[in-house]
Coordinates of C-alpha atoms in Angstrom, one line a residue:
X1 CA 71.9 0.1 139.3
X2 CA 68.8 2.4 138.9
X3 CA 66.6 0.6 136.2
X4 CA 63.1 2.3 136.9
X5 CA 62.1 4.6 134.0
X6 CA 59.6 5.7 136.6
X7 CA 62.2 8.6 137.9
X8 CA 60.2 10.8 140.3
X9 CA 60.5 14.0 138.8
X10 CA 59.1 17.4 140.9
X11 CA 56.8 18.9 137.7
X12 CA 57.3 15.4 136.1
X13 CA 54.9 16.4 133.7
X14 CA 55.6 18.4 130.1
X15 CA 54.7 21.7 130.7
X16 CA 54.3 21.7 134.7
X17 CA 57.0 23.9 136.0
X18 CA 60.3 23.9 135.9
X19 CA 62.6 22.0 138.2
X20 CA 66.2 22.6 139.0
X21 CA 68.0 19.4 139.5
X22 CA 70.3 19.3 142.9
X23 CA 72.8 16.8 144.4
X24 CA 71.2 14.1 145.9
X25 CA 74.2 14.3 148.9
X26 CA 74.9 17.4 149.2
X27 CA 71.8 19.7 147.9
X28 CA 73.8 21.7 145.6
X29 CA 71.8 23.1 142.4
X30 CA 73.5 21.2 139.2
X31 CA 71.0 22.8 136.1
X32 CA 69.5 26.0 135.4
X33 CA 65.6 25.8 135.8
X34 CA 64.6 23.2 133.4
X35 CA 61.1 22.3 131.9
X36 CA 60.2 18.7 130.2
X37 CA 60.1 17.6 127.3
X38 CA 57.9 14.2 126.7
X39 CA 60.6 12.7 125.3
X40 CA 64.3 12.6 124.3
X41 CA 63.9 13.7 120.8
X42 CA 66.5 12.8 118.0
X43 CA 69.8 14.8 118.1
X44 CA 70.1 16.9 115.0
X45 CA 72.2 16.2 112.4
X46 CA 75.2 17.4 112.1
X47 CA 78.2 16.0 109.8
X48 CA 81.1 16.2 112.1
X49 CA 83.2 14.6 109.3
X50 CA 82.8 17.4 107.4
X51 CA 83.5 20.2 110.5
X52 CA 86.5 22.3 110.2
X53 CA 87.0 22.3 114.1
X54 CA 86.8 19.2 116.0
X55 CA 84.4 19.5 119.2
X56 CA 80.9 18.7 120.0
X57 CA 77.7 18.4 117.9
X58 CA 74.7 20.7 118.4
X59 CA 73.1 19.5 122.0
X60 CA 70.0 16.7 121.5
X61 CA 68.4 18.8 124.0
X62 CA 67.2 22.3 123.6
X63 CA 68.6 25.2 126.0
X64 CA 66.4 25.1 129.1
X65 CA 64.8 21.7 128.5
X66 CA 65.5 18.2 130.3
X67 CA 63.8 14.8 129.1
X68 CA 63.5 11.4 130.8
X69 CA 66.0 8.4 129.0
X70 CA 63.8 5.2 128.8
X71 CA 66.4 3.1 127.5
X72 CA 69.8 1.6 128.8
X73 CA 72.4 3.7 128.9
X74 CA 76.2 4.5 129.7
X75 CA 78.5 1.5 131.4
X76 CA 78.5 -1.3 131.9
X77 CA 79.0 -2.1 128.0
X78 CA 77.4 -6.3 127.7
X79 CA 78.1 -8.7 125.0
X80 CA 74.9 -9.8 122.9
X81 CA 74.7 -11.7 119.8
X82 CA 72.3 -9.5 118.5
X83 CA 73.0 -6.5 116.5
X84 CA 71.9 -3.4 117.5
X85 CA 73.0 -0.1 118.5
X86 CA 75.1 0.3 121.6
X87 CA 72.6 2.7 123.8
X88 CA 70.2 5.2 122.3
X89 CA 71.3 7.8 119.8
X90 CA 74.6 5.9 119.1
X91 CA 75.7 3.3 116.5
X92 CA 76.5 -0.5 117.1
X93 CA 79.9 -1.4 119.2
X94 CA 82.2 -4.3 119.3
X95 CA 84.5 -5.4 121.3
X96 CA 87.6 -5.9 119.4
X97 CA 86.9 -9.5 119.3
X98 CA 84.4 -9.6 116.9
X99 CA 81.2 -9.6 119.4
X100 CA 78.3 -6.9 120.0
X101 CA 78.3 -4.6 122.6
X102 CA 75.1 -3.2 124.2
X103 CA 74.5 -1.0 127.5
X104 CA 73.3 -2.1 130.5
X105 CA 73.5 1.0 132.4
X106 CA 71.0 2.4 134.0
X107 CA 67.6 3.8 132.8
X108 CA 65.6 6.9 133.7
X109 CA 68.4 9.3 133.4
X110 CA 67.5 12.8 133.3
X111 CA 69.0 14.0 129.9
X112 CA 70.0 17.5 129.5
X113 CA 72.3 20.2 127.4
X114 CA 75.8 20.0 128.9
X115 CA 74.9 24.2 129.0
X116 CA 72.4 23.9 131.1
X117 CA 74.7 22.0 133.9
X118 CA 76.1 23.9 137.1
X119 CA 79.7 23.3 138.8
X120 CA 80.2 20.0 137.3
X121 CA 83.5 18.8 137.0
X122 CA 85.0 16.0 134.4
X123 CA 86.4 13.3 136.3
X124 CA 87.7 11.0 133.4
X125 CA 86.6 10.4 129.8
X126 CA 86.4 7.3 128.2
X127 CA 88.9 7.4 125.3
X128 CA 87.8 9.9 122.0
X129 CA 89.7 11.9 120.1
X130 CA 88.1 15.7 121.2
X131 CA 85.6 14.6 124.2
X132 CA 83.9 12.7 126.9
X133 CA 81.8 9.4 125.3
X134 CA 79.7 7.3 128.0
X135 CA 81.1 4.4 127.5
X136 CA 82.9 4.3 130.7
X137 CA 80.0 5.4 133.0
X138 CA 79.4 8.8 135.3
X139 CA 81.9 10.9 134.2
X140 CA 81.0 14.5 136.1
X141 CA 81.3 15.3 139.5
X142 CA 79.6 17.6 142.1
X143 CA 81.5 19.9 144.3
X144 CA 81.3 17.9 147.1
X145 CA 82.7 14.6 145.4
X146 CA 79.7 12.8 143.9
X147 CA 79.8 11.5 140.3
X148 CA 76.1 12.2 139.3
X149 CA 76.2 12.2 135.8
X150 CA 77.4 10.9 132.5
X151 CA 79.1 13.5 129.4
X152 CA 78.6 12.7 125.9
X153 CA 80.5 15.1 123.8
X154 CA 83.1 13.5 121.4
X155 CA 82.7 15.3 118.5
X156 CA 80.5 11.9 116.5
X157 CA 78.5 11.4 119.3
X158 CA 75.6 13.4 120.2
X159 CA 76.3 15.9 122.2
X160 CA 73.7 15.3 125.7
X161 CA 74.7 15.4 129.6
X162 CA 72.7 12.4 131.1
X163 CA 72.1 13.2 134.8
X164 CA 71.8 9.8 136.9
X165 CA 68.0 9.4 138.9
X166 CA 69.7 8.1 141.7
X167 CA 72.0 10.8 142.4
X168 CA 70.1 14.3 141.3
X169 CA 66.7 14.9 142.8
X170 CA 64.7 17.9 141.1
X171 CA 63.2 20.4 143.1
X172 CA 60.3 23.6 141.4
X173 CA 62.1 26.3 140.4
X174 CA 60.6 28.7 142.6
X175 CA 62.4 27.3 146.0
X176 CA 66.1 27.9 143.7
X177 CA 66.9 30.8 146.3
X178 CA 65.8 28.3 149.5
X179 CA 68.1 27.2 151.8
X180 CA 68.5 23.3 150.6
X181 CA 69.3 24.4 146.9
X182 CA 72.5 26.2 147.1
X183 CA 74.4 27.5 143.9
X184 CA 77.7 25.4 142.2
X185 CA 80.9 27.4 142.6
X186 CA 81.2 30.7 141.5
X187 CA 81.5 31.5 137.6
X188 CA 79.6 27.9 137.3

């Protein structure tokens, strides 16, 4: 499990470049060039109860714009006896035995808008009635096979792609068109 919030990020610093993340096994660009953000801000609201289509909430993260997650997040799901919400930006979560549930997944994810993502694939989601929730860890997969990176978008969840530290590596911008960063499939 990747737990250091100290993710070495190309351009790590707000307003340095931007970055596109690749495939840590195969080199394959994942994102769009992305700049940083200092931090993951709050999603925005958005009553979903009230939505006359079901589908995903407004992205936490603008278009074009990554941030680093400090906290916990994704599988595995622990028991605590402390109340609390399950990872950040979601409520609390039991068990169906009355106990707490809090995330023990890894930190330093590279949090993103699921628009910004190249030639990912949805392997499985966790069970939601209208999209992918976290709770049952990386859900999206490269091209060549790798999971490297966790969906959010049931439609009461906010809506953010998480990418995992230890399976993206960022790279400027500028080298997009080099050799080692090569595009997702077509249309992607």
């Amino acid at each position: 499990m990747h737990d250091d919030v100290s993710v070495d990020i190309v351009g790590g610093v707000a307003g340095s470049g931007a970055v596109v993340f690749v495939c840590a096994a195969c080199g394959v660009a994942l994102t769009a060039p992305l700049e940083r953000l200092p931090a993951v801000p709050d999603p925005p609201y958005f009553p979903w109860w009230e939505s006359g289509e079901r589908g995903p909430s407004p992205a936490t993260i603008p278009a074009g714009r990554y941030a680093i997650e400090t906290e916990h997040y994704g599988a595995p799901l622990v028991v605590t006896d402390v109340i609390a919400p399950a990872m950040p930006r979601r409520g609390t979560m039991g068990d169906g035995h009355g106990r707490w549930l809090v995330s023990r997944g890894p930190r330093g994810n590279i949090v993103i808008d699921p628009g910004d993502a190249r030639g990912l694939e949805l392997r499985h989601a966790s069970a939601a009635c209208c999209g992918a929730t976290p709770d049952g860890g990386m859900n999206q997969v490269c091209a060549c096979g790798t999971l490297v990176a966790t969906l959010c978008s049931d439609c009461c969840l906010p809506y953010e792609l998480h990418l995992s530290a230890a399976h993206v590596r960022a790279v400027p911008a500028l080298h997009a068109g080099a050799e080692e960063v090569r595009p997702g499939p077509a249309g992607q």
